[in-house]
XYZ file of N, CA and C in Angstrom:
252
model
N 17.658 26.661 -6.325
C 16.866 25.511 -5.946
C 15.438 25.705 -6.451
N 14.856 24.669 -7.028
C 13.495 24.758 -7.546
C 12.494 24.336 -6.486
N 11.288 24.839 -6.639
C 10.219 24.486 -5.697
C 9.837 23.026 -5.872
N 9.423 22.413 -4.798
C 8.990 21.021 -4.837
C 7.645 20.916 -5.557
N 7.504 19.924 -6.393
C 6.259 19.704 -7.127
C 5.422 18.691 -6.367
N 4.151 19.004 -6.201
C 3.232 18.105 -5.501
C 2.657 17.102 -6.495
N 3.069 15.849 -6.382
C 2.579 14.798 -7.271
C 1.485 13.965 -6.615
N 0.944 14.421 -5.487
C -0.110 13.654 -4.831
C -1.425 13.815 -5.577
N -2.254 12.817 -5.503
C -3.549 12.869 -6.178
C -3.419 12.654 -7.676
N -4.520 12.839 -8.379
C -4.542 12.612 -9.825
C -4.260 13.865 -10.635
N -4.268 15.036 -9.994
C -4.163 16.284 -10.735
C -2.772 16.903 -10.682
N -1.732 16.102 -10.724
C -0.379 16.630 -10.711
C -0.027 17.179 -12.096
N 0.931 18.104 -12.183
C 1.305 18.661 -13.483
C 2.020 17.621 -14.346
N 1.642 17.540 -15.609
C 2.246 16.570 -16.527
C 3.585 17.062 -17.085
N 3.776 18.374 -17.155
C 4.981 18.946 -17.751
C 6.229 18.446 -17.032
N 7.182 17.929 -17.792
C 8.431 17.438 -17.235
C 8.429 15.960 -16.889
N 7.253 15.352 -16.810
C 7.179 13.917 -16.522
C 7.633 13.124 -17.748
N 8.038 11.894 -17.522
C 8.416 10.992 -18.608
C 7.489 9.791 -18.594
N 7.240 9.259 -19.778
C 6.440 8.041 -19.910
C 7.333 6.965 -20.499
N 7.324 5.798 -19.873
C 8.051 4.653 -20.394
C 7.064 3.610 -20.895
N 7.356 3.037 -22.051
C 6.522 1.975 -22.616
C 7.361 0.698 -22.644
N 6.934 -0.308 -21.905
C 7.591 -1.614 -21.939
C 6.911 -2.450 -23.007
N 7.694 -2.897 -23.986
C 7.167 -3.750 -25.049
C 7.418 -5.193 -24.642
N 6.339 -5.954 -24.498
C 6.430 -7.344 -24.068
C 5.787 -8.236 -25.120
N 6.030 -9.517 -25.040
C 5.497 -10.458 -26.029
C 3.974 -10.436 -26.094
N 3.327 -10.161 -24.960
C 1.861 -10.215 -24.931
C 1.199 -8.843 -24.791
N 1.940 -7.767 -25.026
C 1.329 -6.441 -24.972
C 2.306 -5.364 -24.533
N 1.758 -4.257 -24.062
C 2.535 -3.078 -23.704
C 2.136 -2.618 -22.309
N 3.083 -2.038 -21.575
C 2.810 -1.512 -20.238
C 3.339 -0.081 -20.181
N 2.556 0.832 -19.608
C 2.922 2.245 -19.535
C 3.248 2.622 -18.092
N 4.396 3.287 -17.899
C 4.799 3.766 -16.581
C 5.100 5.256 -16.676
N 4.626 6.030 -15.693
C 4.831 7.480 -15.655
C 5.858 7.791 -14.572
N 6.873 8.601 -14.926
C 7.948 8.968 -14.014
C 7.948 10.470 -13.746
N 8.239 10.863 -12.497
C 8.396 12.273 -12.122
C 9.752 12.767 -12.608
N 9.979 14.071 -12.489
C 11.264 14.661 -12.877
C 12.442 14.008 -12.166
N 12.246 13.586 -10.923
C 13.333 12.981 -10.150
C 13.480 11.477 -10.390
N 12.709 10.922 -11.338
C 12.807 9.508 -11.674
C 11.883 8.600 -10.895
N 11.181 9.151 -9.920
C 10.242 8.369 -9.106
C 9.071 7.900 -9.964
N 8.614 6.667 -9.758
C 7.442 6.149 -10.470
C 6.189 6.766 -9.854
N 5.390 7.432 -10.700
C 4.141 8.044 -10.242
C 2.959 7.126 -10.473
N 2.929 6.505 -11.640
C 1.813 5.632 -12.003
C 2.329 4.528 -12.905
N 1.633 3.409 -12.884
C 1.934 2.304 -13.780
C 0.607 1.689 -14.194
N 0.465 1.433 -15.480
C -0.800 0.927 -16.006
C -0.636 -0.491 -16.527
N -1.671 -1.287 -16.355
C -1.679 -2.684 -16.796
C -1.463 -2.768 -18.302
N -1.251 -3.956 -18.752
C -0.930 -4.169 -20.162
C -2.054 -3.763 -21.102
N -1.648 -3.159 -22.206
C -2.552 -2.885 -23.322
C -2.203 -3.910 -24.395
N -3.199 -4.403 -25.095
C -2.983 -5.492 -26.045
C -2.325 -5.050 -27.350
N -2.498 -3.791 -27.740
C -1.985 -3.361 -29.045
C -1.243 -2.030 -28.941
N -0.424 -1.761 -29.957
C 0.276 -0.480 -30.021
C -0.726 0.664 -30.134
N -1.809 0.446 -30.829
C -2.843 1.474 -30.977
C -3.463 1.808 -29.613
N -3.721 0.790 -28.807
C -4.310 1.005 -27.483
C -3.344 1.751 -26.562
N -2.059 1.393 -26.569
C -1.100 2.094 -25.710
C -0.916 3.526 -26.198
N -0.991 3.735 -27.507
C -0.927 5.094 -28.056
C -2.084 5.950 -27.568
N -3.273 5.363 -27.513
C -4.457 6.078 -27.014
C -4.263 6.426 -25.545
N -3.715 5.486 -24.773
C -3.495 5.726 -23.345
C -2.497 6.866 -23.128
N -1.419 6.895 -23.915
C -0.433 7.978 -23.814
C -1.094 9.309 -24.158
N -1.866 9.339 -25.228
C -2.548 10.569 -25.640
C -3.489 11.071 -24.541
N -4.252 10.172 -23.941
C -5.180 10.559 -22.873
C -4.428 11.091 -21.654
N -3.342 10.428 -21.265
C -2.571 10.879 -20.112
C -1.983 12.265 -20.374
N -1.407 12.473 -21.550
C -0.817 13.774 -21.887
C -1.857 14.890 -21.891
N -3.104 14.557 -22.211
C -4.188 15.544 -22.220
C -4.745 15.794 -20.819
N -4.249 15.068 -19.811
C -4.689 15.281 -18.439
C -5.765 14.333 -17.964
N -6.068 13.325 -18.759
C -7.093 12.352 -18.380
C -6.454 11.123 -17.745
N -7.256 10.336 -17.052
C -6.816 9.028 -16.580
C -6.980 8.062 -17.751
N -5.904 7.425 -18.209
C -6.008 6.520 -19.352
C -6.957 5.361 -19.090
N -7.759 5.060 -20.090
C -8.687 3.930 -19.992
C -7.959 2.687 -20.479
N -7.962 1.631 -19.684
C -7.248 0.414 -20.063
C -7.920 -0.298 -21.222
N -9.228 -0.391 -21.165
C -9.962 -1.049 -22.249
C -11.071 -0.105 -22.670
N -10.977 0.405 -23.878
C -11.984 1.361 -24.339
C -12.028 1.373 -25.852
N -13.180 1.683 -26.357
C -13.335 1.875 -27.790
C -12.585 3.147 -28.168
N -11.951 3.158 -29.314
C -11.180 4.321 -29.732
C -12.060 5.526 -30.048
N -13.367 5.321 -30.226
C -14.231 6.447 -30.565
C -15.015 6.988 -29.372
N -14.701 6.537 -28.161
C -15.384 7.012 -26.957
C -14.467 7.996 -26.236
N -15.006 9.135 -25.826
C -14.213 10.158 -25.145
C -13.899 9.745 -23.709
N -12.783 10.234 -23.164
C -12.459 9.976 -21.759
C -13.538 10.536 -20.839
N -13.553 10.071 -19.593
C -14.623 10.429 -18.668
C -14.521 11.837 -18.095
N -13.341 12.433 -18.058
C -13.195 13.773 -17.493
C -13.262 14.816 -18.601
N -14.057 15.873 -18.427
C -14.111 16.919 -19.448
C -12.796 17.682 -19.520
N -12.439 18.205 -20.690
C -11.207 18.986 -20.824
C -11.193 20.134 -19.819
N -10.021 20.434 -19.291
C -9.883 21.516 -18.337
C -9.930 21.065 -16.892
N -10.332 19.820 -16.639
C -10.390 19.317 -15.268
C -9.006 19.036 -14.696
N -8.039 18.763 -15.558
C -6.708 18.392 -15.103
C -5.680 19.353 -15.683
N -4.804 19.902 -14.862
C -3.745 20.761 -15.398
C -2.726 19.918 -16.144
N -2.160 20.470 -17.156
C -1.135 19.758 -17.927
C 0.217 20.304 -17.546
């Protein structure tokens, strides 16, 4: 039996989680799933594939994805603040 993973708060471990991207006529929606299939987070629509790609990259790096942001602006949390 494996130990229970604490997914409370924003600093849960990313390893083993799954990300689902819903492709819709008017944009993309990102949903994060725990190992057991439970929905951990869901993000509002991004207008472009490039924007949803940026959001996935930020989430995988341990940041909170920015819904609307310039591609050349860094996320608000410094690296190392969130475990991956």
